[in-house]
C-alpha angles and dihedrals in degrees: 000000000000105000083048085057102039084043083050095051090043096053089045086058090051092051100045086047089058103048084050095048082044092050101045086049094047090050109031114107137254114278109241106255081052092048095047096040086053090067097037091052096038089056109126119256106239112197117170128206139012111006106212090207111108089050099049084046094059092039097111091050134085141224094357112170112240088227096062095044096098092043092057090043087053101049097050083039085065095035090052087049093052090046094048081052093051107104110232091267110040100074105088128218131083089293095060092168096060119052103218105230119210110208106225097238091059104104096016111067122025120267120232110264116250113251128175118276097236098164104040124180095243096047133086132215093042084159103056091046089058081043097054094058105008097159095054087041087056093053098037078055092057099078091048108060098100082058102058093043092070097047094053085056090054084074083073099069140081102210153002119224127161111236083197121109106249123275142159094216101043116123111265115213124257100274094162082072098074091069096061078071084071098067096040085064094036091061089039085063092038078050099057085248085117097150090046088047085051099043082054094049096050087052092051088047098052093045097055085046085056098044089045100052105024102041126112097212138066091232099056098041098053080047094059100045082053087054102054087038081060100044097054095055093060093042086059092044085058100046083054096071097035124085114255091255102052100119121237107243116247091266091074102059115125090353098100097062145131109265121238117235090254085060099068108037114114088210093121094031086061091041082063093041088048098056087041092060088030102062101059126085142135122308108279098212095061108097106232079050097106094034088074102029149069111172096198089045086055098041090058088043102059086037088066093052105045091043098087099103091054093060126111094239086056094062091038085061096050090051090050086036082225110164101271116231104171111212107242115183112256118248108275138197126305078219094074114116095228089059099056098084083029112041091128095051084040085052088042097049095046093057110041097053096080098055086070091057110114095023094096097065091054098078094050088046091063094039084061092049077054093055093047097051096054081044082063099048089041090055082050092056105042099036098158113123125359126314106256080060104053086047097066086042088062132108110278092233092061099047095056125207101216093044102021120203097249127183115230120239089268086053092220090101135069110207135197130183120250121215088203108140120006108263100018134121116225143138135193102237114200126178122245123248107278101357086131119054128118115275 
């Protein structure tokens, strides 16, 4: 009977041990960098003008009416809220875990029908693959005209922000569609449509520089950024193959520029990001729920991990166009006692930071595509003397210190190095005006 009793205090002790250090964990208060990366992170995004959402949401469909745009935006806004409400569970459905979410136009107005990517925005030589097969190229494009119509339409607006609540399982649109618009002003050029190729290329340009720098989410930023990366490689693949004095139509006025820093910050893109990863968490309504987790600790915590690119020293580094690698806090220890009414917002929080490594160059790779292009057009402009030449007499800006406009050993190509993943070695490789015309 004594050791009983003695076994019976002891596990009260433990017991009483565990609901204070509980407690204490549950109410102690946010450390400071959490505190202050909370508000940096929970600032509202502000976007003004035009918001190219509704437009790149109904991309993949055909011959919907304007007028029934908004309705169709409305009604998935309040599928994807009662989804984003919808406990892990309760769906329904083999996937239990993820609600499937039906948007509103599918079933009632024709998708655009697939078709091979045959320019894409990573790759070179768009011009000798139409070229290759123009005519099939020519019918593949037919049923896309609708499409790219609408994409041409994208070049009109200021911004992109979601109206949805945010939710990590809420469809995305179908961004892989913008790059059909590549091939359609590749073949006009091939075509001997050459102004009407140009005035394509400088929309598409425009619109990845808008989604890159006024979008209030991480995919649709990096895409941009591809975009604009793409387009200027085919840009470059046209001019080629025009005289130096063949003008550039009105379309392309101011989009072939060197970025601003502010351009190319990913600051707004990681405030969307932020409220997306933020706003999971466990069922409620479960009862050891509350036991493991804390939704404003991990919230802070996640703020102080994805805050990177809002820092000062973020922006410092754009200015300087210095490789970005934004600090994020190493995993740390279960024992903490921040982590014992939170150990599944702690676990949450150590494992998603990496995913975001490498993102922040993308943006600066696309920035230095930027710089290269206007370097083009620059060399156009100012012909006289050999390259090599030109090249020195050109605005320091353009030139660069850190990544330098270089000629390859051909000297038919500017080149320009690219940060892309840590520890590679790539460059961004761009043919000069005129360098291929026929002799």
């Amino acid at each position: 009977m004594k050791l009983l009793r003695w076994f019976v205090i002891a596990a009260l002790l433990v017991l009483v041990t565990a609901v204070l250090v509980w407690s204490v964990s549950r109410w102690m208060p946010l450390p400071k960098a959490q505190q202050q990366a909370l508000e940096l992170m929970e600032q509202p995004v502000r976007l003004p003008g035009a918001n190219a959402f509704e437009t790149v949401w109904l991309l993949d469909f055909d011959d919907v009416p304007d007028a029934a745009g908004a309705a169709l935006i409305a009604e998935d806004g309040r599928r994807i809220a009662e989804a984003a409400r919808t406990p892990a569970g309760d769906a329904g459905g083999e996937d239990d875990w993820e609600p499937a979410i039906t948007r509103a136009a599918q079933g009632r107005y024709p998708e655009v029908p697939d078709m091979a990517v045959v320019c894409s925005w990573r790759g070179a030589d768009c011009l000798p693959q139409v070229r290759a097969a123009p005519l099939a190229l020519a019918q593949a494009l037919q049923s896309q005209q609708g499409l790219l119509t609408r994409i041409a339409a994208l070049s009109r607006y200021d911004r992109y922000q979601s109206p949805f609540v945010a939710d990590a399982h809420a469809p995305l649109p179908r961004w892989g569609l913008l790059q059909r618009s590549s091939a359609a002003h590749a073949l006009a050029h091939v075509q001997g449509h050459s102004d009407a190729a140009l005035a394509g290329i400088c929309n598409d340009a425009r619109t990845g520089r808008m989604l890159m720098s006024r979008s209030d989410g991480l995919v649709p930023t990096v895409l941009g950024a591809g975009m604009v990366q793409g387009n200027v490689r085919l840009l470059a693949e046209v001019l080629a193959e025009l005289p130096l004095d063949h003008a550039l139509p009105e379309a392309c006025k101011d989009v072939f520029t060197a970025a601003a820093p502010a351009e190319l910050s990913m600051c707004t893109a990681m405030r969307g990001e932020f409220q997306i990863v933020s706003s999971g968490g466990p069922d409620p309504r479960q009862p050891m729920a509350m036991l493991v987790w804390d939704a404003r600790k991990y919230r802070a915590a996640m703020a102080q991990r994805l805050q990177g690119a809002c820092l000062p020293a973020s922006m410092q580094a754009l200015a300087a166009d210095q490789a970005q690698r934004w600090p994020v806090p190493p995993p740390q220890s279960l024992w903490r006692l921040e982590c014992a009414a939170n150990a599944m917002g702690c676990i949450l929080a150590d494992i998603a930071s990496p995913a975001y490594d490498g993102y922040a160059t993308r943006l600066q790779d696309a920035g230095a595509s930027l710089r290269a292009a206007e370097a083009l057009l620059w060399l156009r402009a100012h012909p006289q003397g050999p390259t090599a030449e030109s090249l020195a007499a050109m605005p320091l800006r353009l030139r660069g210190q850190l990544r330098p406009l270089q000629l390859d050993a051909d000297g038919q190509q500017l080149r320009v190095a690219l940060y892309g993943k840590p520890g590679s070695d790539d460059w961004l490789g761009l043919p000069l005006p005129a360098s291929r015309l026929p002799d």
